[in-house]
Amino acid sequence: MKRVLLSMVLAAAPAVAAPIAITGATAHTARGEEMIRNATIIIDNGRITAIGAGVAIPAGAMVIDAKGQPVTPGIVAVPSDLGLTEVGGVRETSDGSARTSPYSAALDMAAAINPGSLHFAIYRMAGVTRAAAVPDSGNAVFGGQGAVVSLAANGPTVTRPRAFQYVELGEAGERLAGGSRPAAYAQLIDLLDAAKRLAANPAASVGGDDSGSLVKRRDVEALLPVLSGAQSLMVHVERASDILEVLKLKGRYPALRPVLVGAREAWLVAAQIARAGVPVITHSLYDLPDDFEGLAASRNNAGHLQAAGVTVVLGPLGGVGGTTPVNLPGYAGNAVGQGTVPGGKGLTKAQALAAITANPARILGLADTGTLEVGKRADLVMWDGDPLELMSSPVAVWIDGAAQPMTSRQTLLAQRYKALGRIDLPLQYPR
């Protein structure tokens, strides 16, 4: 076997042919409350082939001593605008929203993903290994089809195009549809019913009985996988009553797989969400009534949902903390801390870790990642401290078993200029 320094491993971006053995790790597997101390994790051909205490190291393996440091699955960020938006305030660098397009559900975000985006390296250094690139709705309640992306420095970026459909309801949906919630639901039902007719009869008119229908055939065709259950339907809603309306859709379209996004008031209807088997992507810091649809926002939201049996995902949803996935471990830590507040309802550390790893992988249909177990993709992160503490940082990241470079444009610029004296700087700087 060959022992190497961790810094040497990180310098090599391509996968190596020899197996990798990470020894002496504290493995947080994201499988229930399981944690394995002094664990050995064997990686071969991009997969985890063995994990546990006392696991035999294959001959010729590259051995990396974790020295007791935590190792977790890679973070899965959902939702995100990764690869779709470079500078939020510059319209030319954003492809997430088509505000004047005649199409909505037919829009395929995979065509716009930019593998050269500088954000990939930044998020990767924070432990994010996979993400869902989610559109914003433009001129209709449907925003289009999002994609699953890999943050690996080498290899394909878009790993699953057309992975889900995105729709805006609630206050945002009413503005898009003409000014009321009934208008938003009418637009939603109009397209889904047209897809239902098309599925039953491919020669059918998508416009139904209304000769003035604005429904586009391409949009309707894009919703066929949603009706069949092949695509999930991410629905942004906040108010409890809006959530219940979304749950009713499953009665009208039996194969529909809705995923609630935002859902500030979900805790009020947690039992109904659990019975429907609908996952929730929310935020651990929601507690202020920023708008009328979130008057019952509570930091106990995730805790109540978890206790009810709902699959909970913590996402970078804006508001407090912003939309950057870099903050996801902190959000998970906040969900744990909420349980220590008098009267608070929080998550355990294992549940919080799963909310940013295993659970988002599951709702995206990534059955082969999100946990540390044999057969899963080797998407791993080694940390210098408790993964859910704000002061902790990743020291190594592997995606599909390949060690990733821990550098970004920012770190390279810092290295370039930090050692310069005043006389080395351009004349304008010393002034």
XYZ file of C-alpha atoms in Angstrom:
431
model
C 0.000 0.000 0.000
C 1.060 3.573 -0.604
C 0.662 6.308 2.019
C 0.354 9.839 0.728
C -0.122 13.253 2.226
C -3.621 14.684 1.911
C -2.228 17.763 0.145
C -0.750 15.506 -2.528
C -4.105 13.814 -3.081
C -5.884 17.144 -3.496
C -3.348 18.301 -6.044
C -4.378 15.493 -8.379
C -7.794 16.194 -9.889
C -8.149 13.076 -12.092
C -9.213 9.793 -10.543
C -6.374 7.386 -9.875
C -6.475 3.744 -10.952
C -5.472 2.381 -7.537
C -8.106 2.000 -4.807
C -8.214 4.693 -2.122
C -8.383 3.841 1.584
C -9.393 6.625 3.965
C -8.428 5.404 7.432
C -9.083 6.667 10.944
C -12.185 8.599 9.899
C -15.226 9.509 11.959
C -17.803 8.526 9.350
C -21.161 10.282 9.522
C -23.042 8.057 7.091
C -26.392 9.967 6.880
C -28.092 6.604 7.441
C -30.272 7.224 10.468
C -28.152 8.034 13.519
C -25.242 5.845 12.367
C -21.740 7.134 13.030
C -18.658 4.912 12.668
C -15.556 5.844 14.658
C -12.088 4.884 13.452
C -13.672 3.958 10.143
C -11.892 2.833 7.016
C -13.574 3.782 3.747
C -12.449 1.979 0.593
C -13.051 3.689 -2.747
C -12.563 1.820 -6.003
C -13.668 2.738 -9.508
C -15.620 5.732 -8.215
C -17.687 3.758 -5.699
C -17.548 2.938 -2.011
C -16.645 -0.733 -1.854
C -16.247 -1.101 1.920
C -16.806 0.963 5.050
C -16.421 0.130 8.724
C -14.011 -0.223 11.602
C -11.285 -2.783 10.968
C -11.882 -3.046 7.213
C -8.969 -4.651 5.359
C -6.992 -2.330 3.084
C -6.541 -3.656 -0.476
C -3.038 -4.235 -1.730
C -1.642 -1.257 -3.600
C -4.251 1.136 -2.220
C -3.511 4.834 -1.726
C -3.938 5.337 2.035
C -5.120 8.652 3.463
C -5.074 9.014 7.249
C -8.066 11.108 8.329
C -6.677 11.367 11.878
C -10.157 11.163 13.387
C -11.605 13.953 11.272
C -15.270 13.740 10.211
C -16.127 12.356 6.784
C -19.634 12.872 5.407
C -21.470 12.356 2.143
C -21.214 15.280 -0.254
C -23.778 18.052 0.120
C -26.595 18.102 -2.434
C -27.841 21.661 -2.974
C -31.473 22.033 -3.965
C -32.658 24.409 -5.208
C -29.823 26.392 -6.769
C -29.091 28.560 -9.792
C -25.689 26.921 -10.290
C -24.603 27.196 -13.894
C -27.611 29.370 -14.746
C -26.682 32.679 -13.100
C -23.210 34.158 -12.817
C -23.934 37.665 -11.491
C -27.358 38.129 -9.969
C -27.634 41.801 -10.843
C -26.570 41.409 -14.473
C -29.393 40.186 -16.685
C -27.053 39.039 -19.448
C -25.462 36.459 -17.139
C -28.756 34.878 -16.050
C -30.628 32.188 -17.969
C -32.931 31.046 -15.181
C -35.996 33.073 -16.111
C -37.512 33.726 -19.558
C -39.792 36.661 -18.843
C -41.050 37.292 -22.360
C -40.828 33.811 -23.880
C -44.014 32.255 -25.299
C -42.941 28.982 -23.663
C -42.861 27.951 -20.010
C -42.925 24.240 -19.085
C -41.008 23.385 -22.271
C -37.933 25.366 -21.245
C -35.003 23.002 -20.640
C -32.411 24.459 -18.266
C -29.807 21.862 -19.256
C -29.171 23.784 -22.476
C -28.010 26.817 -20.497
C -25.777 25.219 -17.827
C -22.315 26.789 -17.979
C -19.633 24.345 -16.746
C -17.169 27.229 -16.700
C -19.093 29.145 -14.046
C -16.793 30.358 -11.262
C -19.402 29.299 -8.704
C -18.682 25.606 -9.234
C -15.272 25.827 -7.559
C -16.590 28.001 -4.714
C -19.433 25.636 -3.851
C -17.240 22.556 -4.310
C -14.760 23.904 -1.759
C -17.699 24.217 0.658
C -18.488 20.508 0.314
C -21.233 20.666 -2.329
C -20.830 17.756 -4.747
C -24.179 17.756 -6.596
C -26.900 20.338 -7.126
C -30.261 20.924 -8.753
C -30.230 23.824 -11.209
C -33.734 25.232 -10.827
C -35.395 27.799 -13.108
C -37.394 30.834 -12.054
C -40.846 31.230 -13.515
C -40.901 33.932 -16.174
C -44.217 34.709 -17.845
C -46.299 31.838 -16.435
C -46.570 29.720 -13.310
C -44.424 27.020 -14.916
C -40.725 27.840 -14.968
C -39.423 24.901 -16.951
C -37.402 21.746 -16.467
C -34.476 21.770 -14.057
C -31.313 19.689 -14.249
C -29.098 17.775 -11.828
C -25.449 18.791 -12.076
C -22.162 17.420 -10.789
C -19.594 19.854 -9.382
C -16.648 17.665 -10.373
C -13.741 19.570 -11.897
C -13.547 16.922 -14.624
C -16.267 14.894 -16.253
C -19.814 15.701 -17.388
C -21.510 18.598 -15.604
C -25.150 17.890 -16.427
C -25.780 14.365 -15.138
C -29.568 14.381 -15.404
C -31.306 16.818 -17.736
C -35.062 17.391 -17.424
C -35.002 15.945 -13.904
C -38.023 17.858 -12.595
C -40.519 20.565 -13.451
C -40.823 23.807 -11.475
C -43.993 25.811 -10.797
C -44.798 28.962 -8.808
C -48.046 29.223 -6.843
C -48.948 31.390 -3.864
C -48.256 35.112 -4.072
C -45.608 34.788 -6.768
C -47.867 32.552 -8.857
C -50.823 34.886 -8.611
C -48.731 37.773 -9.945
C -47.595 35.677 -12.906
C -51.087 34.416 -13.723
C -52.980 37.698 -13.622
C -53.361 38.793 -10.034
C -55.125 36.077 -8.042
C -54.609 32.566 -6.718
C -57.603 31.237 -8.720
C -55.898 32.497 -11.890
C -52.683 30.684 -10.951
C -54.492 27.405 -10.254
C -56.500 27.753 -13.479
C -53.268 28.107 -15.438
C -51.767 25.102 -13.676
C -54.818 22.897 -14.222
C -55.200 24.078 -17.823
C -51.781 22.741 -18.780
C -51.969 19.553 -16.702
C -55.409 18.697 -18.109
C -54.127 19.345 -21.627
C -51.261 16.936 -20.920
C -53.779 14.397 -19.627
C -55.767 14.645 -22.873
C -52.598 14.377 -24.939
C -51.465 11.298 -23.028
C -54.808 9.626 -23.743
C -54.843 10.699 -27.385
C -51.627 11.970 -29.015
C -53.709 13.419 -31.845
C -55.844 15.478 -29.475
C -55.914 19.259 -29.560
C -54.048 20.614 -26.559
C -56.339 23.637 -26.342
C -59.442 21.719 -25.295
C -62.777 23.434 -25.890
C -61.329 26.941 -25.719
C -60.341 28.045 -29.204
C -58.566 31.047 -27.673
C -56.362 28.956 -25.393
C -52.814 30.173 -24.960
C -51.568 26.649 -24.230
C -48.546 25.694 -26.321
C -48.154 22.122 -27.510
C -44.477 22.062 -26.557
C -45.365 23.043 -22.992
C -48.022 20.349 -22.809
C -45.659 17.693 -24.167
C -43.096 18.702 -21.530
C -45.647 17.912 -18.800
C -46.277 14.321 -19.906
C -43.394 13.014 -17.701
C -44.896 14.931 -14.758
C -48.268 13.232 -15.190
C -46.663 9.799 -15.487
C -44.500 10.345 -12.403
C -41.255 10.188 -14.363
C -40.550 13.800 -13.337
C -41.253 15.333 -9.951
C -43.070 18.654 -9.723
C -41.360 21.226 -7.495
C -44.027 23.662 -6.307
C -43.157 26.896 -4.520
C -45.833 27.608 -1.912
C -45.647 29.101 1.563
C -49.169 29.366 3.020
C -50.786 26.364 4.688
C -53.938 26.669 2.570
C -51.845 26.717 -0.623
C -50.021 23.600 0.545
C -53.330 21.786 0.996
C -54.371 22.764 -2.538
C -51.165 21.215 -3.877
C -51.852 18.005 -1.963
C -55.290 17.818 -3.618
C -53.586 17.599 -7.013
C -52.570 14.022 -6.227
C -56.238 13.058 -6.244
C -56.718 14.565 -9.692
C -53.430 13.261 -11.127
C -52.628 10.009 -9.255
C -49.026 9.586 -10.477
C -48.041 13.179 -9.656
C -44.955 13.513 -7.409
C -45.085 17.013 -5.900
C -42.254 18.476 -3.831
C -43.062 21.519 -1.701
C -40.528 24.360 -1.831
C -40.473 27.119 0.785
C -43.463 25.926 2.818
C -43.056 28.320 5.752
C -46.416 27.325 7.202
C -45.992 23.602 6.530
C -45.783 22.811 10.234
C -49.470 23.724 10.553
C -50.418 20.896 8.172
C -47.510 18.517 8.813
C -49.778 15.495 9.352
C -51.513 15.976 5.997
C -48.167 16.378 4.198
C -46.860 13.208 5.810
C -49.958 11.219 4.846
C -49.575 12.375 1.245
C -45.907 11.319 1.245
C -44.791 14.700 -0.101
C -41.238 15.937 0.651
C -40.575 19.518 1.780
C -37.636 21.770 0.930
C -37.536 24.554 3.504
C -35.214 26.788 5.526
C -34.163 26.508 9.165
C -34.108 30.289 9.677
C -37.629 31.234 8.585
C -39.329 32.948 11.507
C -40.471 36.408 10.401
C -43.703 37.234 8.533
C -41.946 38.796 5.553
C -45.217 38.663 3.612
C -48.833 37.698 4.124
C -48.359 34.094 3.019
C -45.774 33.484 5.732
C -47.496 34.950 8.792
C -47.118 31.649 10.675
C -43.425 31.162 9.791
C -41.567 29.337 12.556
C -38.066 28.080 13.163
C -39.736 24.958 14.540
C -41.001 24.165 11.032
C -38.350 21.578 10.101
C -38.559 19.929 13.519
C -42.340 19.522 13.377
C -42.170 18.155 9.833
C -39.454 15.652 10.786
C -41.457 14.513 13.817
C -44.518 13.998 11.600
C -42.555 11.719 9.264
C -42.040 14.158 6.381
C -38.850 13.968 4.294
C -37.183 17.309 5.105
C -34.607 19.042 2.934
C -32.856 22.263 3.959
C -32.205 24.477 0.958
C -30.635 27.862 0.193
C -33.965 29.616 -0.318
C -33.014 33.255 0.177
C -34.101 35.639 2.871
C -31.981 35.246 5.999
C -28.681 33.694 4.915
C -29.074 34.248 1.180
C -29.216 31.735 -1.634
C -25.650 30.444 -1.665
C -25.260 26.693 -0.962
C -22.044 27.515 0.921
C -24.269 28.198 3.952
C -26.081 24.847 3.953
C -24.042 23.239 6.778
C -24.778 26.319 8.880
C -28.499 26.038 8.162
C -28.368 22.398 9.236
C -26.565 23.428 12.421
C -29.265 26.019 13.109
C -31.904 23.285 12.834
C -30.018 21.322 15.503
C -29.669 24.383 17.716
C -33.405 25.057 17.499
C -34.003 21.917 19.514
C -32.031 23.371 22.433
C -34.195 26.494 22.653
C -36.913 26.340 25.339
C -40.029 25.214 23.540
C -38.056 24.633 20.365
C -38.465 21.748 17.956
C -35.279 20.887 16.099
C -33.438 18.085 14.347
C -30.789 15.734 15.626
C -27.334 16.144 14.104
C -27.857 13.053 11.988
C -31.252 14.265 10.769
C -29.815 17.683 9.940
C -26.936 16.130 7.991
C -29.397 13.945 6.077
C -31.424 17.071 5.258
C -28.523 18.376 3.132
C -27.202 15.045 1.819
C -29.358 11.898 1.764
C -32.782 13.560 1.584
C -32.113 15.935 -1.326
C -30.435 13.075 -3.188
C -33.544 10.969 -2.646
C -36.023 13.562 -3.925
C -33.854 14.117 -7.012
C -33.891 10.401 -7.753
C -30.158 10.000 -7.046
C -30.404 6.555 -5.517
C -26.661 5.946 -5.761
C -25.460 8.921 -3.721
C -26.257 10.876 -0.558
C -25.059 8.343 2.036
C -21.857 6.531 2.950
C -22.533 2.889 2.190
C -21.244 0.151 -0.028
C -22.208 0.562 -3.673
C -22.844 4.306 -3.511
C -20.936 6.854 -5.550
C -17.880 8.041 -3.679
C -19.026 11.636 -3.121
C -17.291 12.386 0.183
C -16.202 15.393 2.217
C -13.553 15.422 4.944
C -13.914 18.258 7.477
C -11.542 19.914 9.921
C -14.223 19.923 12.636
C -17.916 19.303 13.272
C -19.493 19.555 9.792
C -22.467 21.539 11.130
C -20.411 24.135 13.001
C -19.922 27.516 11.308
C -16.164 27.521 11.908
C -15.600 24.125 10.268
C -14.475 23.765 6.662
C -13.843 20.935 4.223
C -10.215 19.899 3.855
C -10.850 17.359 1.082
C -13.636 16.605 -1.375
C -14.075 13.560 -3.602
C -16.657 13.276 -6.387
C -17.097 9.881 -8.001
C -13.945 8.861 -6.157
C -11.806 11.610 -7.707
C -10.052 14.076 -5.395
C -11.159 17.607 -6.231
C -8.968 20.727 -6.350
C -9.549 22.911 -3.289
C -8.948 26.160 -5.140
C -11.089 28.843 -6.743
C -10.462 32.067 -8.600
C -10.563 33.863 -5.263
C -7.938 31.649 -3.624
C -5.677 31.858 -6.670
C -5.885 35.645 -6.684
C -5.146 35.741 -2.965
C -2.057 33.578 -3.440
C -0.919 35.737 -6.320
C -1.101 39.052 -4.531
C -0.779 38.391 -0.799
C 3.042 38.387 -0.819
C 3.460 41.585 -2.836
C 5.072 44.585 -1.189
C 3.866 48.127 -1.706
C 6.488 48.787 -4.361
C 5.182 45.802 -6.350
C 1.666 47.163 -6.559
C 0.382 49.344 -9.407
C 0.931 53.045 -8.739
C -2.747 53.719 -8.030
C -2.824 51.304 -5.051
C -0.320 53.069 -2.715
C -2.100 56.413 -3.133
